[in-house]
């Protein structure tokens, strides 16, 4: 039900890439996640995106691609920035065999250099502390995620409208 959008409609959205070094002369693998720009030097992502099995990946093996509507194509306004440090929620416990969501699955990436803000790169506006949108509020969700479990990611930024449910139901 969603569709492709321009990065200017969700300029806080980034692609997070973890490069997994090759094994026995093979090709390196790339693990792709999404993230949200918190500031010009900090990006929020899922903690599981910075782990390979149960081991945290070195910051040097992760980079952020900001300002792109399609991470598979070079775009003039996009920026590729290396990550210099990773801060994982202290209560996050990785479990590669988990069949349910793992609590506290959040990490903050510190970038080697600041992003240059513009129409395609901008921090997400955070809600005031203690505020909450009521159940039933219409929201848009954006990301580079899987559209079809039977096909590979195509690189495009997508958005879909949803309705908020209680955290218990979620």
mmCIF file of N, CA, C and O in Angstrom, residues 41-137:
data_model
loop_
_atom_site.group_PDB
_atom_site.id
_atom_site.type_symbol
_atom_site.label_atom_id
_atom_site.label_comp_id
_atom_site.label_asym_id
_atom_site.label_seq_id
_atom_site.Cartn_x
_atom_site.Cartn_y
_atom_site.Cartn_z
ATOM 1 N N UNK A 41 25.674 15.405 13.483
ATOM 2 C CA UNK A 41 26.726 14.435 13.780
ATOM 3 C C UNK A 41 26.230 13.148 14.442
ATOM 4 O O UNK A 41 27.029 12.286 14.786
ATOM 5 N N UNK A 42 24.911 12.996 14.616
ATOM 6 C CA UNK A 42 24.380 11.804 15.288
ATOM 7 C C UNK A 42 23.200 11.222 14.511
ATOM 8 O O UNK A 42 22.324 11.938 14.050
ATOM 9 N N UNK A 43 23.182 9.875 14.417
ATOM 10 C CA UNK A 43 22.128 9.141 13.727
ATOM 11 C C UNK A 43 21.611 8.048 14.656
ATOM 12 O O UNK A 43 22.394 7.336 15.287
ATOM 13 N N UNK A 44 20.290 7.916 14.714
ATOM 14 C CA UNK A 44 19.641 6.866 15.492
ATOM 15 C C UNK A 44 19.372 5.681 14.580
ATOM 16 O O UNK A 44 18.886 5.852 13.454
ATOM 17 N N UNK A 45 19.688 4.479 15.046
ATOM 18 C CA UNK A 45 19.406 3.260 14.295
ATOM 19 C C UNK A 45 19.074 2.154 15.275
ATOM 20 O O UNK A 45 19.082 2.356 16.500
ATOM 21 N N UNK A 46 18.799 0.971 14.782
ATOM 22 C CA UNK A 46 18.537 -0.181 15.641
ATOM 23 C C UNK A 46 19.874 -0.778 16.089
ATOM 24 O O UNK A 46 20.830 -0.835 15.311
ATOM 25 N N UNK A 47 19.922 -1.235 17.331
ATOM 26 C CA UNK A 47 21.157 -1.834 17.846
ATOM 27 C C UNK A 47 21.539 -3.082 17.054
ATOM 28 O O UNK A 47 22.723 -3.337 16.827
ATOM 29 N N UNK A 48 20.547 -3.859 16.602
ATOM 30 C CA UNK A 48 20.892 -5.077 15.858
ATOM 31 C C UNK A 48 21.623 -4.766 14.553
ATOM 32 O O UNK A 48 22.283 -5.633 13.984
ATOM 33 N N UNK A 49 21.548 -3.514 14.111
ATOM 34 C CA UNK A 49 22.237 -3.107 12.885
ATOM 35 C C UNK A 49 23.739 -2.939 13.087
ATOM 36 O O UNK A 49 24.475 -2.820 12.113
ATOM 37 N N UNK A 50 24.188 -2.893 14.314
ATOM 38 C CA UNK A 50 25.614 -2.706 14.586
ATOM 39 C C UNK A 50 26.229 -3.958 15.222
ATOM 40 O O UNK A 50 27.291 -3.899 15.835
ATOM 41 N N UNK A 51 25.532 -5.089 15.057
ATOM 42 C CA UNK A 51 26.040 -6.367 15.548
ATOM 43 C C UNK A 51 26.079 -7.357 14.403
ATOM 44 O O UNK A 51 25.207 -7.354 13.529
ATOM 45 N N UNK A 52 27.105 -8.210 14.397
ATOM 46 C CA UNK A 52 27.202 -9.330 13.480
ATOM 47 C C UNK A 52 27.198 -10.555 14.379
ATOM 48 O O UNK A 52 28.143 -10.759 15.142
ATOM 49 N N UNK A 53 26.120 -11.317 14.294
ATOM 50 C CA UNK A 53 25.845 -12.387 15.253
ATOM 51 C C UNK A 53 25.728 -11.712 16.632
ATOM 52 O O UNK A 53 24.921 -10.829 16.778
ATOM 53 N N UNK A 54 26.552 -12.046 17.606
ATOM 54 C CA UNK A 54 26.458 -11.423 18.937
ATOM 55 C C UNK A 54 27.606 -10.463 19.208
ATOM 56 O O UNK A 54 27.794 -10.011 20.326
ATOM 57 N N UNK A 55 28.409 -10.165 18.192
ATOM 58 C CA UNK A 55 29.578 -9.318 18.373
ATOM 59 C C UNK A 55 29.356 -7.939 17.754
ATOM 60 O O UNK A 55 28.930 -7.836 16.604
ATOM 61 N N UNK A 56 29.652 -6.880 18.542
ATOM 62 C CA UNK A 56 29.478 -5.531 18.007
ATOM 63 C C UNK A 56 30.496 -5.277 16.907
ATOM 64 O O UNK A 56 31.668 -5.630 17.018
ATOM 65 N N UNK A 57 30.030 -4.673 15.835
ATOM 66 C CA UNK A 57 30.859 -4.360 14.671
ATOM 67 C C UNK A 57 31.688 -3.113 14.978
ATOM 68 O O UNK A 57 31.174 -2.176 15.591
ATOM 69 N N UNK A 58 32.942 -3.044 14.552
ATOM 70 C CA UNK A 58 33.737 -1.822 14.760
ATOM 71 C C UNK A 58 33.108 -0.641 14.001
ATOM 72 O O UNK A 58 32.591 -0.805 12.895
ATOM 73 N N UNK A 59 33.175 0.533 14.601
ATOM 74 C CA UNK A 59 32.620 1.741 13.977
ATOM 75 C C UNK A 59 33.188 1.951 12.577
ATOM 76 O O UNK A 59 32.479 2.403 11.674
ATOM 77 N N UNK A 60 34.449 1.600 12.378
ATOM 78 C CA UNK A 60 35.103 1.791 11.079
ATOM 79 C C UNK A 60 34.460 0.975 9.963
ATOM 80 O O UNK A 60 34.663 1.274 8.785
ATOM 81 N N UNK A 61 33.661 -0.042 10.304
ATOM 82 C CA UNK A 61 33.015 -0.889 9.296
ATOM 83 C C UNK A 61 31.592 -0.432 8.975
ATOM 84 O O UNK A 61 30.859 -1.116 8.267
ATOM 85 N N UNK A 62 31.197 0.729 9.512
ATOM 86 C CA UNK A 62 29.837 1.231 9.308
ATOM 87 C C UNK A 62 29.903 2.635 8.722
ATOM 88 O O UNK A 62 30.727 3.447 9.121
ATOM 89 N N UNK A 63 29.018 2.910 7.762
ATOM 90 C CA UNK A 63 28.905 4.273 7.257
ATOM 91 C C UNK A 63 27.453 4.613 7.010
ATOM 92 O O UNK A 63 26.584 3.742 6.966
ATOM 93 N N UNK A 64 27.193 5.912 6.883
ATOM 94 C CA UNK A 64 25.843 6.440 6.715
ATOM 95 C C UNK A 64 25.757 7.133 5.361
ATOM 96 O O UNK A 64 26.649 7.895 4.992
ATOM 97 N N UNK A 65 24.686 6.858 4.636
ATOM 98 C CA UNK A 65 24.414 7.486 3.348
ATOM 99 C C UNK A 65 23.195 8.382 3.552
ATOM 100 O O UNK A 65 22.084 7.887 3.755
ATOM 101 N N UNK A 66 23.384 9.702 3.543
ATOM 102 C CA UNK A 66 22.314 10.670 3.790
ATOM 103 C C UNK A 66 21.980 11.424 2.507
ATOM 104 O O UNK A 66 22.824 11.589 1.633
ATOM 105 N N UNK A 67 20.745 11.905 2.420
ATOM 106 C CA UNK A 67 20.344 12.745 1.287
ATOM 107 C C UNK A 67 20.058 11.995 0.011
ATOM 108 O O UNK A 67 20.151 12.553 -1.073
ATOM 109 N N UNK A 68 19.663 10.722 0.124
ATOM 110 C CA UNK A 68 19.409 9.943 -1.081
ATOM 111 C C UNK A 68 18.004 9.370 -1.098
ATOM 112 O O UNK A 68 17.499 8.933 -0.065
ATOM 113 N N UNK A 69 17.380 9.372 -2.269
ATOM 114 C CA UNK A 69 16.076 8.734 -2.474
ATOM 115 C C UNK A 69 16.253 7.307 -2.978
ATOM 116 O O UNK A 69 15.305 6.530 -2.977
ATOM 117 N N UNK A 70 17.476 6.974 -3.412
ATOM 118 C CA UNK A 70 17.785 5.637 -3.923
ATOM 119 C C UNK A 70 19.261 5.372 -3.656
ATOM 120 O O UNK A 70 20.135 5.891 -4.351
ATOM 121 N N UNK A 71 19.551 4.570 -2.646
ATOM 122 C CA UNK A 71 20.945 4.358 -2.257
ATOM 123 C C UNK A 71 21.749 3.553 -3.274
ATOM 124 O O UNK A 71 22.969 3.469 -3.170
ATOM 125 N N UNK A 72 21.101 3.007 -4.285
ATOM 126 C CA UNK A 72 21.838 2.279 -5.328
ATOM 127 C C UNK A 72 22.288 3.188 -6.464
ATOM 128 O O UNK A 72 22.961 2.741 -7.379
ATOM 129 N N UNK A 73 21.897 4.467 -6.412
ATOM 130 C CA UNK A 73 22.273 5.415 -7.455
ATOM 131 C C UNK A 73 23.014 6.599 -6.827
ATOM 132 O O UNK A 73 22.651 7.051 -5.752
ATOM 133 N N UNK A 74 24.013 7.110 -7.527
ATOM 134 C CA UNK A 74 24.719 8.306 -7.060
ATOM 135 C C UNK A 74 23.802 9.512 -7.248
ATOM 136 O O UNK A 74 23.210 9.685 -8.314
ATOM 137 N N UNK A 75 23.666 10.313 -6.210
ATOM 138 C CA UNK A 75 22.845 11.514 -6.281
ATOM 139 C C UNK A 75 23.696 12.694 -5.825
ATOM 140 O O UNK A 75 24.447 12.577 -4.858
ATOM 141 N N UNK A 76 23.601 13.831 -6.504
ATOM 142 C CA UNK A 76 24.477 14.963 -6.201
ATOM 143 C C UNK A 76 24.357 15.480 -4.772
ATOM 144 O O UNK A 76 25.343 15.920 -4.190
ATOM 145 N N UNK A 77 23.169 15.411 -4.170
ATOM 146 C CA UNK A 77 22.994 15.956 -2.828
ATOM 147 C C UNK A 77 23.310 14.948 -1.722
ATOM 148 O O UNK A 77 23.306 15.292 -0.549
ATOM 149 N N UNK A 78 23.595 13.699 -2.076
ATOM 150 C CA UNK A 78 23.844 12.690 -1.048
ATOM 151 C C UNK A 78 25.249 12.815 -0.456
ATOM 152 O O UNK A 78 26.156 13.340 -1.084
ATOM 153 N N UNK A 79 25.367 12.350 0.781
ATOM 154 C CA UNK A 79 26.652 12.357 1.495
ATOM 155 C C UNK A 79 26.895 10.985 2.097
ATOM 156 O O UNK A 79 26.006 10.426 2.740
ATOM 157 N N UNK A 80 28.086 10.464 1.906
ATOM 158 C CA UNK A 80 28.508 9.197 2.496
ATOM 159 C C UNK A 80 29.504 9.536 3.596
ATOM 160 O O UNK A 80 30.549 10.132 3.319
ATOM 161 N N UNK A 81 29.167 9.187 4.840
ATOM 162 C CA UNK A 81 29.997 9.581 5.988
ATOM 163 C C UNK A 81 30.312 8.358 6.835
ATOM 164 O O UNK A 81 29.417 7.562 7.152
ATOM 165 N N UNK A 82 31.578 8.214 7.213
ATOM 166 C CA UNK A 82 31.987 7.125 8.090
ATOM 167 C C UNK A 82 31.508 7.371 9.513
ATOM 168 O O UNK A 82 31.385 8.517 9.951
ATOM 169 N N UNK A 83 31.303 6.284 10.237
ATOM 170 C CA UNK A 83 30.912 6.350 11.642
ATOM 171 C C UNK A 83 32.185 6.290 12.479
ATOM 172 O O UNK A 83 33.072 5.481 12.221
ATOM 173 N N UNK A 84 32.278 7.165 13.484
ATOM 174 C CA UNK A 84 33.473 7.191 14.333
ATOM 175 C C UNK A 84 33.251 6.531 15.686
ATOM 176 O O UNK A 84 34.205 6.103 16.335
ATOM 177 N N UNK A 85 32.000 6.443 16.145
ATOM 178 C CA UNK A 85 31.708 5.817 17.438
ATOM 179 C C UNK A 85 30.269 5.320 17.439
ATOM 180 O O UNK A 85 29.411 5.847 16.733
ATOM 181 N N UNK A 86 30.028 4.300 18.254
ATOM 182 C CA UNK A 86 28.704 3.697 18.385
ATOM 183 C C UNK A 86 28.352 3.629 19.866
ATOM 184 O O UNK A 86 29.159 3.181 20.681
ATOM 185 N N UNK A 87 27.139 4.062 20.192
ATOM 186 C CA UNK A 87 26.655 3.939 21.570
ATOM 187 C C UNK A 87 25.370 3.112 21.524
ATOM 188 O O UNK A 87 24.360 3.543 20.979
ATOM 189 N N UNK A 88 25.433 1.905 22.079
ATOM 190 C CA UNK A 88 24.305 0.975 22.102
ATOM 191 C C UNK A 88 23.598 1.104 23.448
ATOM 192 O O UNK A 88 24.245 1.307 24.475
ATOM 193 N N UNK A 89 22.263 0.986 23.445
ATOM 194 C CA UNK A 89 21.509 1.027 24.701
ATOM 195 C C UNK A 89 22.138 0.033 25.671
ATOM 196 O O UNK A 89 22.392 -1.124 25.304
ATOM 197 N N UNK A 90 22.393 0.445 26.913
ATOM 198 C CA UNK A 90 23.098 -0.438 27.862
ATOM 199 C C UNK A 90 22.351 -1.718 28.199
ATOM 200 O O UNK A 90 22.977 -2.700 28.622
ATOM 201 N N UNK A 91 21.042 -1.770 27.997
ATOM 202 C CA UNK A 91 20.273 -2.974 28.320
ATOM 203 C C UNK A 91 20.021 -3.868 27.110
ATOM 204 O O UNK A 91 19.343 -4.889 27.227
ATOM 205 N N UNK A 92 20.563 -3.484 25.935
ATOM 206 C CA UNK A 92 20.360 -4.311 24.751
ATOM 207 C C UNK A 92 21.210 -5.572 24.860
ATOM 208 O O UNK A 92 22.399 -5.521 25.154
ATOM 209 N N UNK A 93 20.570 -6.726 24.609
ATOM 210 C CA UNK A 93 21.276 -8.015 24.638
ATOM 211 C C UNK A 93 21.040 -8.704 23.302
ATOM 212 O O UNK A 93 19.945 -9.219 23.052
ATOM 213 N N UNK A 94 22.048 -8.718 22.415
ATOM 214 C CA UNK A 94 21.849 -9.341 21.098
ATOM 215 C C UNK A 94 21.580 -10.828 21.207
ATOM 216 O O UNK A 94 22.156 -11.514 22.039
ATOM 217 N N UNK A 95 20.679 -11.311 20.362
ATOM 218 C CA UNK A 95 20.345 -12.724 20.311
ATOM 219 C C UNK A 95 20.050 -13.080 18.860
ATOM 220 O O UNK A 95 18.937 -12.878 18.379
ATOM 221 N N UNK A 96 21.076 -13.594 18.121
ATOM 222 C CA UNK A 96 20.882 -13.885 16.702
ATOM 223 C C UNK A 96 19.777 -14.886 16.418
ATOM 224 O O UNK A 96 19.213 -14.904 15.340
ATOM 225 N N UNK A 97 19.420 -15.714 17.385
ATOM 226 C CA UNK A 97 18.382 -16.716 17.167
ATOM 227 C C UNK A 97 17.010 -16.276 17.646
ATOM 228 O O UNK A 97 16.073 -17.074 17.649
ATOM 229 N N UNK A 98 16.861 -15.017 18.041
ATOM 230 C CA UNK A 98 15.595 -14.534 18.582
ATOM 231 C C UNK A 98 14.474 -14.662 17.560
ATOM 232 O O UNK A 98 14.669 -14.395 16.379
ATOM 233 N N UNK A 99 13.316 -15.070 18.028
ATOM 234 C CA UNK A 99 12.140 -15.168 17.155
ATOM 235 C C UNK A 99 11.160 -14.035 17.437
ATOM 236 O O UNK A 99 10.162 -13.903 16.742
ATOM 237 N N UNK A 100 11.429 -13.238 18.464
ATOM 238 C CA UNK A 100 10.607 -12.080 18.796
ATOM 239 C C UNK A 100 11.522 -10.865 18.910
ATOM 240 O O UNK A 100 12.742 -10.995 19.030
ATOM 241 N N UNK A 101 10.919 -9.674 18.885
ATOM 242 C CA UNK A 101 11.702 -8.449 19.023
ATOM 243 C C UNK A 101 12.459 -8.446 20.345
ATOM 244 O O UNK A 101 11.964 -8.955 21.360
ATOM 245 N N UNK A 102 13.644 -7.863 20.325
ATOM 246 C CA UNK A 102 14.478 -7.759 21.522
ATOM 247 C C UNK A 102 14.321 -6.343 22.079
ATOM 248 O O UNK A 102 14.469 -5.376 21.331
ATOM 249 N N UNK A 103 14.036 -6.215 23.374
ATOM 250 C CA UNK A 103 13.887 -4.874 23.953
ATOM 251 C C UNK A 103 15.167 -4.044 23.847
ATOM 252 O O UNK A 103 16.273 -4.590 23.747
ATOM 253 N N UNK A 104 15.001 -2.734 23.903
ATOM 254 C CA UNK A 104 16.110 -1.772 23.933
ATOM 255 C C UNK A 104 16.995 -1.850 22.687
ATOM 256 O O UNK A 104 18.195 -1.592 22.741
ATOM 257 N N UNK A 105 16.400 -2.189 21.559
ATOM 258 C CA UNK A 105 17.106 -2.365 20.287
ATOM 259 C C UNK A 105 17.332 -1.002 19.630
ATOM 260 O O UNK A 105 16.710 -0.651 18.638
ATOM 261 N N UNK A 106 18.259 -0.228 20.206
ATOM 262 C CA UNK A 106 18.518 1.128 19.734
ATOM 263 C C UNK A 106 19.993 1.470 19.913
ATOM 264 O O UNK A 106 20.636 1.027 20.864
ATOM 265 N N UNK A 107 20.521 2.234 18.958
ATOM 266 C CA UNK A 107 21.921 2.672 19.028
ATOM 267 C C UNK A 107 22.035 4.061 18.406
ATOM 268 O O UNK A 107 21.246 4.425 17.530
ATOM 269 N N UNK A 108 23.018 4.820 18.866
ATOM 270 C CA UNK A 108 23.310 6.135 18.296
ATOM 271 C C UNK A 108 24.689 6.059 17.658
ATOM 272 O O UNK A 108 25.653 5.603 18.284
ATOM 273 N N UNK A 109 24.761 6.504 16.396
ATOM 274 C CA UNK A 109 26.027 6.524 15.654
ATOM 275 C C UNK A 109 26.574 7.945 15.659
ATOM 276 O O UNK A 109 25.852 8.883 15.332
ATOM 277 N N UNK A 110 27.830 8.089 16.018
ATOM 278 C CA UNK A 110 28.516 9.385 15.939
ATOM 279 C C UNK A 110 29.246 9.402 14.602
ATOM 280 O O UNK A 110 29.971 8.465 14.260
ATOM 281 N N UNK A 111 29.041 10.473 13.830
ATOM 282 C CA UNK A 111 29.648 10.559 12.503
ATOM 283 C C UNK A 111 31.020 11.204 12.563
ATOM 284 O O UNK A 111 31.277 12.060 13.415
ATOM 285 N N UNK A 112 31.912 10.791 11.654
ATOM 286 C CA UNK A 112 33.272 11.352 11.585
ATOM 287 C C UNK A 112 33.272 12.837 11.274
ATOM 288 O O UNK A 112 34.161 13.553 11.670
ATOM 289 N N UNK A 113 32.292 13.278 10.510
ATOM 290 C CA UNK A 113 32.163 14.707 10.182
ATOM 291 C C UNK A 113 30.689 15.056 10.122
ATOM 292 O O UNK A 113 29.831 14.182 9.963
ATOM 293 N N UNK A 114 30.403 16.325 10.252
ATOM 294 C CA UNK A 114 29.016 16.783 10.253
ATOM 295 C C UNK A 114 28.406 16.713 8.860
ATOM 296 O O UNK A 114 29.075 16.986 7.862
ATOM 297 N N UNK A 115 27.133 16.350 8.807
ATOM 298 C CA UNK A 115 26.370 16.405 7.568
ATOM 299 C C UNK A 115 26.061 17.859 7.253
ATOM 300 O O UNK A 115 25.964 18.687 8.158
ATOM 301 N N UNK A 116 25.902 18.162 5.983
ATOM 302 C CA UNK A 116 25.553 19.520 5.561
ATOM 303 C C UNK A 116 24.034 19.571 5.370
ATOM 304 O O UNK A 116 23.503 18.944 4.447
ATOM 305 N N UNK A 117 23.328 20.294 6.257
ATOM 306 C CA UNK A 117 21.861 20.349 6.142
ATOM 307 C C UNK A 117 21.404 21.010 4.842
ATOM 308 O O UNK A 117 22.078 21.875 4.293
ATOM 309 N N UNK A 118 20.253 20.580 4.372
ATOM 310 C CA UNK A 118 19.645 21.130 3.152
ATOM 311 C C UNK A 118 18.303 20.469 2.954
ATOM 312 O O UNK A 118 17.816 19.755 3.831
ATOM 313 N N UNK A 119 17.682 20.651 1.795
ATOM 314 C CA UNK A 119 16.354 20.074 1.546
ATOM 315 C C UNK A 119 16.315 18.541 1.634
ATOM 316 O O UNK A 119 15.279 17.968 1.942
ATOM 317 N N UNK A 120 17.448 17.880 1.385
ATOM 318 C CA UNK A 120 17.492 16.417 1.404
ATOM 319 C C UNK A 120 18.153 15.860 2.664
ATOM 320 O O UNK A 120 18.187 14.649 2.855
ATOM 321 N N UNK A 121 18.679 16.726 3.523
ATOM 322 C CA UNK A 121 19.363 16.292 4.751
ATOM 323 C C UNK A 121 18.959 17.229 5.879
ATOM 324 O O UNK A 121 19.295 18.419 5.858
ATOM 325 N N UNK A 122 18.222 16.685 6.861
ATOM 326 C CA UNK A 122 17.751 17.510 7.967
ATOM 327 C C UNK A 122 17.439 16.617 9.164
ATOM 328 O O UNK A 122 16.872 15.532 8.987
ATOM 329 N N UNK A 123 17.763 17.047 10.385
ATOM 330 C CA UNK A 123 17.414 16.241 11.562
ATOM 331 C C UNK A 123 15.904 16.075 11.699
ATOM 332 O O UNK A 123 15.131 16.956 11.319
ATOM 333 N N UNK A 124 15.503 14.934 12.252
ATOM 334 C CA UNK A 124 14.095 14.677 12.500
ATOM 335 C C UNK A 124 13.642 15.547 13.668
ATOM 336 O O UNK A 124 14.410 15.789 14.605
ATOM 337 N N UNK A 125 12.436 16.037 13.592
ATOM 338 C CA UNK A 125 11.895 16.841 14.680
ATOM 339 C C UNK A 125 11.422 15.892 15.778
ATOM 340 O O UNK A 125 10.596 15.005 15.530
ATOM 341 N N UNK A 126 11.972 16.070 16.970
ATOM 342 C CA UNK A 126 11.609 15.191 18.082
ATOM 343 C C UNK A 126 10.405 15.749 18.832
ATOM 344 O O UNK A 126 10.249 16.965 18.962
ATOM 345 N N UNK A 127 9.586 14.849 19.331
ATOM 346 C CA UNK A 127 8.433 15.262 20.139
ATOM 347 C C UNK A 127 8.932 15.744 21.497
ATOM 348 O O UNK A 127 9.953 15.254 21.993
ATOM 349 N N UNK A 128 8.239 16.706 22.102
ATOM 350 C CA UNK A 128 8.642 17.165 23.438
ATOM 351 C C UNK A 128 8.613 16.013 24.442
ATOM 352 O O UNK A 128 7.780 15.113 24.339
ATOM 353 N N UNK A 129 9.523 16.054 25.418
ATOM 354 C CA UNK A 129 9.591 15.021 26.453
ATOM 355 C C UNK A 129 8.241 14.904 27.150
ATOM 356 O O UNK A 129 7.600 15.910 27.457
ATOM 357 N N UNK A 130 7.811 13.678 27.376
ATOM 358 C CA UNK A 130 6.557 13.432 28.080
ATOM 359 C C UNK A 130 5.320 13.499 27.202
ATOM 360 O O UNK A 130 4.220 13.199 27.656
ATOM 361 N N UNK A 131 5.470 13.889 25.961
ATOM 362 C CA UNK A 131 4.299 13.966 25.082
ATOM 363 C C UNK A 131 4.091 12.625 24.386
ATOM 364 O O UNK A 131 5.018 11.842 24.231
ATOM 365 N N UNK A 132 2.872 12.386 23.990
ATOM 366 C CA UNK A 132 2.560 11.155 23.263
ATOM 367 C C UNK A 132 1.363 11.418 22.366
ATOM 368 O O UNK A 132 0.415 12.093 22.767
ATOM 369 N N UNK A 133 1.432 10.885 21.154
ATOM 370 C CA UNK A 133 0.290 11.001 20.247
ATOM 371 C C UNK A 133 -0.746 9.955 20.652
ATOM 372 O O UNK A 133 -0.394 8.831 21.017
ATOM 373 N N UNK A 134 -2.022 10.285 20.561
ATOM 374 C CA UNK A 134 -3.049 9.316 20.959
ATOM 375 C C UNK A 134 -3.176 8.154 19.978
ATOM 376 O O UNK A 134 -2.886 8.289 18.790
ATOM 377 N N UNK A 135 -3.609 7.022 20.513
ATOM 378 C CA UNK A 135 -3.892 5.849 19.696
ATOM 379 C C UNK A 135 -4.879 6.251 18.605
ATOM 380 O O UNK A 135 -5.776 7.045 18.828
ATOM 381 N N UNK A 136 -4.668 5.759 17.396
ATOM 382 C CA UNK A 136 -5.546 6.081 16.281
ATOM 383 C C UNK A 136 -5.050 7.237 15.425
ATOM 384 O O UNK A 136 -5.613 7.508 14.374
ATOM 385 N N UNK A 137 -3.959 7.923 15.855
ATOM 386 C CA UNK A 137 -3.402 9.028 15.074
ATOM 387 C C UNK A 137 -2.814 8.492 13.768
ATOM 388 O O UNK A 137 -2.101 7.486 13.769
#
